[in-house]
JSON list of C-alpha atoms in Angstrom, two decimals:
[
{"chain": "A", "resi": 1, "resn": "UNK", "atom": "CA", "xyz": [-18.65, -20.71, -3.58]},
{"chain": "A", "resi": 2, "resn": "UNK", "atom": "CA", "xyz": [-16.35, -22.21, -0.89]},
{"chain": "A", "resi": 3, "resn": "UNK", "atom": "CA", "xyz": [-13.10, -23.57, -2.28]},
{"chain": "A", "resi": 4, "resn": "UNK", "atom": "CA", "xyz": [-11.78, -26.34, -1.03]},
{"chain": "A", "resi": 5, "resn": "UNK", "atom": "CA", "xyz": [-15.68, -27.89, -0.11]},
{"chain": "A", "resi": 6, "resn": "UNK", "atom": "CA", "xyz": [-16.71, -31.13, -1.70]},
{"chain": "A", "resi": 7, "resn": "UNK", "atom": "CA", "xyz": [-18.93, -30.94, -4.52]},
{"chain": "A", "resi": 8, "resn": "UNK", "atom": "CA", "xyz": [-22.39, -31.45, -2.70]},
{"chain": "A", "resi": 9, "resn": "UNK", "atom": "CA", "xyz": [-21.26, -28.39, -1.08]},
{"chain": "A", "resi": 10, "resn": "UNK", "atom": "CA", "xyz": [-20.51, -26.22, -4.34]},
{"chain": "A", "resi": 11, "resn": "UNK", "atom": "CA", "xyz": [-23.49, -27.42, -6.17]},
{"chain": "A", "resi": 12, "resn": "UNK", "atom": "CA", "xyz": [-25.91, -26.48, -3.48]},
{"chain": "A", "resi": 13, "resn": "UNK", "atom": "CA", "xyz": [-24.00, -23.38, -2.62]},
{"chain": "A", "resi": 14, "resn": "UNK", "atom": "CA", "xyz": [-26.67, -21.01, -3.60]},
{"chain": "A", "resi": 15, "resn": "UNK", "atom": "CA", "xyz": [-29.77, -23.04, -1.73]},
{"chain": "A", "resi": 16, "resn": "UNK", "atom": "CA", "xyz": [-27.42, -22.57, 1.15]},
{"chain": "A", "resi": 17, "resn": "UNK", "atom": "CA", "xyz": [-26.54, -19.33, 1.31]},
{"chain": "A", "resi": 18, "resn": "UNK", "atom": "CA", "xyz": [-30.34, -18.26, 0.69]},
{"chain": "A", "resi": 19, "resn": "UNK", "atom": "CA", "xyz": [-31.37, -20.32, 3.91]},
{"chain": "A", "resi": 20, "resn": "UNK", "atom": "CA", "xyz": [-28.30, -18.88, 5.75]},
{"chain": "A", "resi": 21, "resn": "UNK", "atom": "CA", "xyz": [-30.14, -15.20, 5.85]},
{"chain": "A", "resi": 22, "resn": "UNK", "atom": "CA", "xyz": [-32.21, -16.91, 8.45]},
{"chain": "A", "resi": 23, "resn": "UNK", "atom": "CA", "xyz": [-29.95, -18.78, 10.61]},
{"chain": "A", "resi": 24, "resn": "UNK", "atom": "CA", "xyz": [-28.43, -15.71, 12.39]},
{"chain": "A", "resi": 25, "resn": "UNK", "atom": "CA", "xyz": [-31.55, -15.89, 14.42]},
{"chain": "A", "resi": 26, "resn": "UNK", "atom": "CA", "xyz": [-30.23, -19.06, 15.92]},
{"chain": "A", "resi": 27, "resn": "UNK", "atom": "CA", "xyz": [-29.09, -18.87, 19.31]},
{"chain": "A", "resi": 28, "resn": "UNK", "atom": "CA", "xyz": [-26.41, -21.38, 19.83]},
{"chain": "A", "resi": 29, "resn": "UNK", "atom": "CA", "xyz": [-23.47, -20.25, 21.17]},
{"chain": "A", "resi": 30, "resn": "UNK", "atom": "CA", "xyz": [-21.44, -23.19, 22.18]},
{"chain": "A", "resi": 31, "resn": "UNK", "atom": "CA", "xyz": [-21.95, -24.81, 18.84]},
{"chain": "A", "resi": 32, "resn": "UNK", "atom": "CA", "xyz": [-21.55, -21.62, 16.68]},
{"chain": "A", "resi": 33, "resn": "UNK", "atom": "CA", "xyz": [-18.42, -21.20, 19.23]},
{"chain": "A", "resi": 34, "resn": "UNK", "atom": "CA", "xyz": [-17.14, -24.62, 18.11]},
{"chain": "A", "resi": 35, "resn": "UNK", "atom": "CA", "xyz": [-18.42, -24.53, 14.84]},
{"chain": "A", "resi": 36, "resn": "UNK", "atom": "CA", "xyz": [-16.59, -21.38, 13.90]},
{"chain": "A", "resi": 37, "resn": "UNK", "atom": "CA", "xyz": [-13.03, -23.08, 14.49]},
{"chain": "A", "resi": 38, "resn": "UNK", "atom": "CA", "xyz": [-14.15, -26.38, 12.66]},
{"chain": "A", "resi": 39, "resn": "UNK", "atom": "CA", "xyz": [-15.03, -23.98, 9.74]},
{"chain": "A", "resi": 40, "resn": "UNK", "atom": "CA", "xyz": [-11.81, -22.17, 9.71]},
{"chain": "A", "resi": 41, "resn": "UNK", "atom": "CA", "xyz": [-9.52, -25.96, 10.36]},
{"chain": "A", "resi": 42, "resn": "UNK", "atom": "CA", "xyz": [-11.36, -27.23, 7.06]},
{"chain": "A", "resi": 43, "resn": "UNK", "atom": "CA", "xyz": [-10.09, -24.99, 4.24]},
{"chain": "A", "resi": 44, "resn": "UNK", "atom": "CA", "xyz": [-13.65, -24.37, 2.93]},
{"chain": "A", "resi": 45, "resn": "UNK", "atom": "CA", "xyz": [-12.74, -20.66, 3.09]},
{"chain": "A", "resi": 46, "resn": "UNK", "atom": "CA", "xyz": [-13.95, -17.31, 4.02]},
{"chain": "A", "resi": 47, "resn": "UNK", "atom": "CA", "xyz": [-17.23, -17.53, 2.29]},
{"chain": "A", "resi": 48, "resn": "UNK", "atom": "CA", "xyz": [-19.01, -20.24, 3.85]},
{"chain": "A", "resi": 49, "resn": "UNK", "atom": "CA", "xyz": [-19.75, -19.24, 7.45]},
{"chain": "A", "resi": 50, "resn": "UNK", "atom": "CA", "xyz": [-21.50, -20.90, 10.82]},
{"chain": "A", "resi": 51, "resn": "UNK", "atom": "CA", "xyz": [-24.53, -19.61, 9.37]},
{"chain": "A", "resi": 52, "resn": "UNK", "atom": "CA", "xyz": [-23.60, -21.39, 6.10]},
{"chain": "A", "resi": 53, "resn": "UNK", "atom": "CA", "xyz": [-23.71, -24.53, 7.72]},
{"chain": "A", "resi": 54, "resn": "UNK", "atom": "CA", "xyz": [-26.53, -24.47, 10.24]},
{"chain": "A", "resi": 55, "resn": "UNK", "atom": "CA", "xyz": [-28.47, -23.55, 6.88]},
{"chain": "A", "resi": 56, "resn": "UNK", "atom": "CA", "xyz": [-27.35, -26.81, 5.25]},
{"chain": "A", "resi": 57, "resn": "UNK", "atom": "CA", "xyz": [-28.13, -28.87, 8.60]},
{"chain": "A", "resi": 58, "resn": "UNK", "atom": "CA", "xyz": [-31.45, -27.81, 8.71]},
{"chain": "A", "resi": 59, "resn": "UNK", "atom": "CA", "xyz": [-31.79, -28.32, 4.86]},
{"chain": "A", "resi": 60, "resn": "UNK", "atom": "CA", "xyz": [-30.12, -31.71, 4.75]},
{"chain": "A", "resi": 61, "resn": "UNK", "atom": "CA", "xyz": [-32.38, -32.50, 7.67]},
{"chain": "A", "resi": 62, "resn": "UNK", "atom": "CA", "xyz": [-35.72, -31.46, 5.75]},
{"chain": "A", "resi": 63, "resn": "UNK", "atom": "CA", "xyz": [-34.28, -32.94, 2.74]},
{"chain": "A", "resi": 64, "resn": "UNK", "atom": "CA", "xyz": [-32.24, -36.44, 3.53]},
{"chain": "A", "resi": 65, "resn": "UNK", "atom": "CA", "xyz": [-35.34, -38.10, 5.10]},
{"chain": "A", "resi": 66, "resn": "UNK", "atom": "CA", "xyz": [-37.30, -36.92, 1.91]},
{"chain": "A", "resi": 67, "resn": "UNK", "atom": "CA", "xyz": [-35.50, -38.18, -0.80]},
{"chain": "A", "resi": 68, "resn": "UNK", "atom": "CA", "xyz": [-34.78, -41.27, 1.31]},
{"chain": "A", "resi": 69, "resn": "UNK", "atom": "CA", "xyz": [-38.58, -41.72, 1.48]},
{"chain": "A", "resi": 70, "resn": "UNK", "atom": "CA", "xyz": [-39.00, -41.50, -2.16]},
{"chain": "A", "resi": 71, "resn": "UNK", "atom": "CA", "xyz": [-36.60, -43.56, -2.88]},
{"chain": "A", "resi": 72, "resn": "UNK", "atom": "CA", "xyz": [-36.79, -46.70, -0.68]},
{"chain": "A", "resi": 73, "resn": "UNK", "atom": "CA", "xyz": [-39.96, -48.16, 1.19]},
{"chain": "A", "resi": 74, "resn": "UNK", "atom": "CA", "xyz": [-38.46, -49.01, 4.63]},
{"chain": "A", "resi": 75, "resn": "UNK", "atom": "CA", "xyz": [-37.90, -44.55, 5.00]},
{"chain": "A", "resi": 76, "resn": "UNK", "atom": "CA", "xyz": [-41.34, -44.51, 5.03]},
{"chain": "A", "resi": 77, "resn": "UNK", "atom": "CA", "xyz": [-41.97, -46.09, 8.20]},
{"chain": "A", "resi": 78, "resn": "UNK", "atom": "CA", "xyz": [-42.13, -42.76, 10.92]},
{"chain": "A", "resi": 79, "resn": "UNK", "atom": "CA", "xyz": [-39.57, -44.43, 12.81]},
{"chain": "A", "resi": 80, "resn": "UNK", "atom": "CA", "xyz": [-36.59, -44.62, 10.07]},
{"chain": "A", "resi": 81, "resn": "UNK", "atom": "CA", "xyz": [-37.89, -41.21, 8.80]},
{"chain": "A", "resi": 82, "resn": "UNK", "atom": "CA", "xyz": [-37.16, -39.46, 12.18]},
{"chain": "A", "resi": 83, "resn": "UNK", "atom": "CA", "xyz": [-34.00, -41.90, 12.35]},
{"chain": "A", "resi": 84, "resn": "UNK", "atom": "CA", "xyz": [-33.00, -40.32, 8.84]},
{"chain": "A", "resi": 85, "resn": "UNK", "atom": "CA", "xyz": [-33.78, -36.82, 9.72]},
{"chain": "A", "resi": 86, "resn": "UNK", "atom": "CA", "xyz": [-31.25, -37.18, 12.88]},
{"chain": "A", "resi": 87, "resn": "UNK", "atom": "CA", "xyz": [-28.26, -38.70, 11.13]},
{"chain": "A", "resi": 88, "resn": "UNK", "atom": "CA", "xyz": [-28.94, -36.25, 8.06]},
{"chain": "A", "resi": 89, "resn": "UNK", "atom": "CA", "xyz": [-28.53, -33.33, 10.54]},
{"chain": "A", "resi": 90, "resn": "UNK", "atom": "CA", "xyz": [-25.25, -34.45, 11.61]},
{"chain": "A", "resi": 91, "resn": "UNK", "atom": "CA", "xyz": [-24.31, -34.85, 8.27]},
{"chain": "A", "resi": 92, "resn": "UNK", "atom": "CA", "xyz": [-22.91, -31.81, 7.16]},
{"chain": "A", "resi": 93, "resn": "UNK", "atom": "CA", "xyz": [-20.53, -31.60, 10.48]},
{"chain": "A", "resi": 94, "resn": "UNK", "atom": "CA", "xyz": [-19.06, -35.05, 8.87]},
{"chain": "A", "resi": 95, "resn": "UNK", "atom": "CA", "xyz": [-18.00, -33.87, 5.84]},
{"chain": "A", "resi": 96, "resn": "UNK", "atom": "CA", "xyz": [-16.64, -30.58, 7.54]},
{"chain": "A", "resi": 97, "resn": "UNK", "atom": "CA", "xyz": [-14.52, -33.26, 9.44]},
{"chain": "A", "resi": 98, "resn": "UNK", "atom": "CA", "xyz": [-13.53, -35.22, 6.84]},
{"chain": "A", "resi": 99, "resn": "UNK", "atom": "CA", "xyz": [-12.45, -32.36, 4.67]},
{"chain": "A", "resi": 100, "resn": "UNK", "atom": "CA", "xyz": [-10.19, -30.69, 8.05]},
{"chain": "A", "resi": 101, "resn": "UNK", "atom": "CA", "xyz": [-8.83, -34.43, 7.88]},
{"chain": "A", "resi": 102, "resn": "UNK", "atom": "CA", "xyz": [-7.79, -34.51, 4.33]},
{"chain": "A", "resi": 103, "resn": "UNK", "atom": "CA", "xyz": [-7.12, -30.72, 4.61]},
{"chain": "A", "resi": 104, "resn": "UNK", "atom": "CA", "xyz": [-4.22, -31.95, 8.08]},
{"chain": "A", "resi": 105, "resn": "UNK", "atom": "CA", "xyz": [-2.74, -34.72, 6.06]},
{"chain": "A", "resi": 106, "resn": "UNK", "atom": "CA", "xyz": [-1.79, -32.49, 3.10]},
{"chain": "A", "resi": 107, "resn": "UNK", "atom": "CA", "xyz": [-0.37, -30.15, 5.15]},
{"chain": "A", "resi": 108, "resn": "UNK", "atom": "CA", "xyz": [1.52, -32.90, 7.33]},
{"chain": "A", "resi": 109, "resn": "UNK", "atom": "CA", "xyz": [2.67, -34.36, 4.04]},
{"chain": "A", "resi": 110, "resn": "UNK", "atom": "CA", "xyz": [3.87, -31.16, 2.40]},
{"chain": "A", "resi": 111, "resn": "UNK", "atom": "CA", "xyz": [5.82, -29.18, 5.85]},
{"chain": "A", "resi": 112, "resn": "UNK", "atom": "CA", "xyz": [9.06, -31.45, 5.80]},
{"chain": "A", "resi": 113, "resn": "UNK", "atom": "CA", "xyz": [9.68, -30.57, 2.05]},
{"chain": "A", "resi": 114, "resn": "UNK", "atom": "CA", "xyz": [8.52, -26.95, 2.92]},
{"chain": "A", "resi": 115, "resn": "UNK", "atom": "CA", "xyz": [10.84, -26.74, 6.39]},
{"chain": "A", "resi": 116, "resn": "UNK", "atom": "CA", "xyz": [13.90, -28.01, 4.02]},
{"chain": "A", "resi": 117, "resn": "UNK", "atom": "CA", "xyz": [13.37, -25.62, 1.58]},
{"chain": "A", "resi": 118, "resn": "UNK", "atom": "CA", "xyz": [13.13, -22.87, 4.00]},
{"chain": "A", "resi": 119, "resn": "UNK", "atom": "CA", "xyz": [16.42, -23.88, 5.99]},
{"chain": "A", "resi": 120, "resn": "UNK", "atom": "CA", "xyz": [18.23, -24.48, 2.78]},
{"chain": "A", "resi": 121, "resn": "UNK", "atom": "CA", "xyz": [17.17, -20.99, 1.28]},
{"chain": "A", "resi": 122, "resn": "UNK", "atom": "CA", "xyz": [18.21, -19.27, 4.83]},
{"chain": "A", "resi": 123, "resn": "UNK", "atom": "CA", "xyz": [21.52, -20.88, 5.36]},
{"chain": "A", "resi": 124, "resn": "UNK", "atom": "CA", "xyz": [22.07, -19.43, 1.79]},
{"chain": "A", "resi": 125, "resn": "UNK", "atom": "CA", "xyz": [22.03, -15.94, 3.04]},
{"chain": "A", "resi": 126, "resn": "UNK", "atom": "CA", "xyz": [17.64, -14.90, 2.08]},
{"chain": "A", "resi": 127, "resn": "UNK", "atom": "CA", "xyz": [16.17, -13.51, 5.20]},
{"chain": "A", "resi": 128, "resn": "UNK", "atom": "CA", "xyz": [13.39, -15.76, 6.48]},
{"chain": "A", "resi": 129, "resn": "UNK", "atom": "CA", "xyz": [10.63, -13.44, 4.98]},
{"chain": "A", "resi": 130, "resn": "UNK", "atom": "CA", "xyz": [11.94, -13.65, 1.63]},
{"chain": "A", "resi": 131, "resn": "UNK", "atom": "CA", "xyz": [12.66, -17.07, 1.47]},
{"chain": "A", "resi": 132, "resn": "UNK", "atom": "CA", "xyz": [9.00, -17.72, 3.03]},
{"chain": "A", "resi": 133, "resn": "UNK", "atom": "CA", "xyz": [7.72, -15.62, 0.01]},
{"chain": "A", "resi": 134, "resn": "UNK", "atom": "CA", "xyz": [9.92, -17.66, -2.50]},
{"chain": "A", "resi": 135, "resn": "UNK", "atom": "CA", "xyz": [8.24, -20.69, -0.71]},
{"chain": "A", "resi": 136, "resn": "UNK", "atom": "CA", "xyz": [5.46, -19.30, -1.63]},
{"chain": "A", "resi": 137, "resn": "UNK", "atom": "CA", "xyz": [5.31, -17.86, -5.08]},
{"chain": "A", "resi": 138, "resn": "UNK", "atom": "CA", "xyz": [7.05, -20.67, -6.71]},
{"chain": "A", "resi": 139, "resn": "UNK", "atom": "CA", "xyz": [7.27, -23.51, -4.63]},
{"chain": "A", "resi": 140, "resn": "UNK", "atom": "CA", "xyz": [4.30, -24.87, -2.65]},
{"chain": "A", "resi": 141, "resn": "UNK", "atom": "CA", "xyz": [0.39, -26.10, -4.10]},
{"chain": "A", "resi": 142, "resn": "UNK", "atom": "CA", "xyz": [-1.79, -26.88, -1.32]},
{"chain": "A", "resi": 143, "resn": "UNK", "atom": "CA", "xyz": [-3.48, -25.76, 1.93]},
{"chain": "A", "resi": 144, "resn": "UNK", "atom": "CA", "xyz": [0.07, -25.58, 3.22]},
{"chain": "A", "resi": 145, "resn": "UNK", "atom": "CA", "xyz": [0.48, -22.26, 0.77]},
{"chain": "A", "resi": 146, "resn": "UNK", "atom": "CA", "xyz": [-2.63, -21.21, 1.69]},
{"chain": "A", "resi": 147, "resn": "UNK", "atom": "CA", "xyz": [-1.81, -21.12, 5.52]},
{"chain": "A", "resi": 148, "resn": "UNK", "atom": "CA", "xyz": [1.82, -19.80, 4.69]},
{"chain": "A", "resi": 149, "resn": "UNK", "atom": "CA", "xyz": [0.20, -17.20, 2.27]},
{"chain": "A", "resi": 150, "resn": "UNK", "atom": "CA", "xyz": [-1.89, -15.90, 5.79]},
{"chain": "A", "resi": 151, "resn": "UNK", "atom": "CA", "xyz": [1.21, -15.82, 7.74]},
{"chain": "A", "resi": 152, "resn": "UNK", "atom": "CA", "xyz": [2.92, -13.41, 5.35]},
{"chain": "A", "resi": 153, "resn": "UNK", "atom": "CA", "xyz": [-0.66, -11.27, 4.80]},
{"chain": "A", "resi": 154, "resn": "UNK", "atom": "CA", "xyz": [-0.60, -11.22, 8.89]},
{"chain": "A", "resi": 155, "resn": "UNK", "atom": "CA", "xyz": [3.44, -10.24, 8.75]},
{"chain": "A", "resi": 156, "resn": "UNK", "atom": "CA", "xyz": [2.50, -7.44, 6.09]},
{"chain": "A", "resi": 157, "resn": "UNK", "atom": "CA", "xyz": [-0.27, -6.05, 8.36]},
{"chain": "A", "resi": 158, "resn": "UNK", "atom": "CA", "xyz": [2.05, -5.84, 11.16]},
{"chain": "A", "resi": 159, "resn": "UNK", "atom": "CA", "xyz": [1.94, -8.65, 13.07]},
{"chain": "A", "resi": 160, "resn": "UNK", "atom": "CA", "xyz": [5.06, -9.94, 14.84]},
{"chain": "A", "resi": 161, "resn": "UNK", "atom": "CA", "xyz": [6.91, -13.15, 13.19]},
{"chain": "A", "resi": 162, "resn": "UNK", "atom": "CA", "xyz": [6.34, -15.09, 15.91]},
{"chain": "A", "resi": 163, "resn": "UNK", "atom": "CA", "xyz": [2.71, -14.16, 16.52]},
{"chain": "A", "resi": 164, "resn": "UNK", "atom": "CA", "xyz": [1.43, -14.71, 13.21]},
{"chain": "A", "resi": 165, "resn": "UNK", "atom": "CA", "xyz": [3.14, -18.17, 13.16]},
{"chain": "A", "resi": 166, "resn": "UNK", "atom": "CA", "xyz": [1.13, -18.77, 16.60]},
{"chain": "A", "resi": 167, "resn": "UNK", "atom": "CA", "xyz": [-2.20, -17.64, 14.99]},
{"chain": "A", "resi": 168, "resn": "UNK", "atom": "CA", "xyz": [-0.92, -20.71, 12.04]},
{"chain": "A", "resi": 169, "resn": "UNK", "atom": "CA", "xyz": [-0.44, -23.18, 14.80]},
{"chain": "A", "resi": 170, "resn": "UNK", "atom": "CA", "xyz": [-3.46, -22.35, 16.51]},
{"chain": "A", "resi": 171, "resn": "UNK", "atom": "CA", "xyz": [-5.17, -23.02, 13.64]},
{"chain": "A", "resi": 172, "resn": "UNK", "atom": "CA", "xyz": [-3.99, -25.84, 12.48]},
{"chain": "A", "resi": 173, "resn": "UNK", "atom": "CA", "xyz": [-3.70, -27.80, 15.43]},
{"chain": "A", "resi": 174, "resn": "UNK", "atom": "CA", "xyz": [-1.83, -30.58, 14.37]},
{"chain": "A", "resi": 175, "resn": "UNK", "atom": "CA", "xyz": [-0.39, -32.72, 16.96]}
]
């Protein structure tokens, strides 16, 4: 179940990732392209996937219009149906927005606390990778922690200081 998804999203988890077996027979490579990095910006974690959400497009597509139909009269004219059916597919790309949104705030609102923290703890004599850690462990809550946490995972594996705080930018893209 993704993490930091809203709870549409976790409830209907399941339904999704059922319908998802069939979406890799999609062919849509500048949206999966695009898709991929709005996936990754939104916190929802590594288990929910492009497939993941083409699966609840097409489901929120089939369903939406449905449930709209049962529920009030004017859905049952073809017109608002198909009208439904549209905005219902572009649905689940809004709330992958909203929660990369919400997700860039937090982090916005939590670095200039973090960036003191860090200075403070290095002008005190802890190398930069220990005081990152310290950050880390017993400082931070958030999707700033969680992007932090990567860097050091990325460090540990090897990567250069520099690059792996790159890789963070690039996916963040914060302006």
């Amino acid at each position: 179940v993704p993490q930091g998804a809203p709870a549409f999203v976790k409830v209907f988890f399941p339904v999704i990732s059922a319908f998802s077996k069939v979406t890799p027979g999609i062919a849509w490579p500048t949206y999966r392209e695009q898709a991929a990095v709005a996936v990754a910006r939104s916190g929802w974690g590594d288990s929910f996937t492009v497939d993941h959400l083409l699966a609840m497009k097409i489901l929120s597509a089939l369903m939406v219009p449905v449930l709209a139909a049962m529920l009030f009269a004017v859905f049952r004219n073809p017109a608002f149906f198909v009208l439904a059916a549209v905005a219902a597919f572009y649905l689940p790309d809004r709330l992958l927005a909203s929660s990369r949104a919400v997700r860039e705030r937090a982090i916005v609102r939590a670095l200039p606390g973090a960036v003191d923290v860090l200075s403070l703890s290095v002008e005190a004599g802890l190398e930069f990778l220990i005081a990152l850690e310290r950050l880390v462990k017993r400082g931070l809550e958030g999707p700033l922690r969680d992007e932090l946490t990567t860097v050091l995972n990325d460090i540990r594996l090897g990567t250069s200081r520099a690059n792996a705080m790159r890789a963070m930018a690039t996916r963040l893209e914060i302006p």
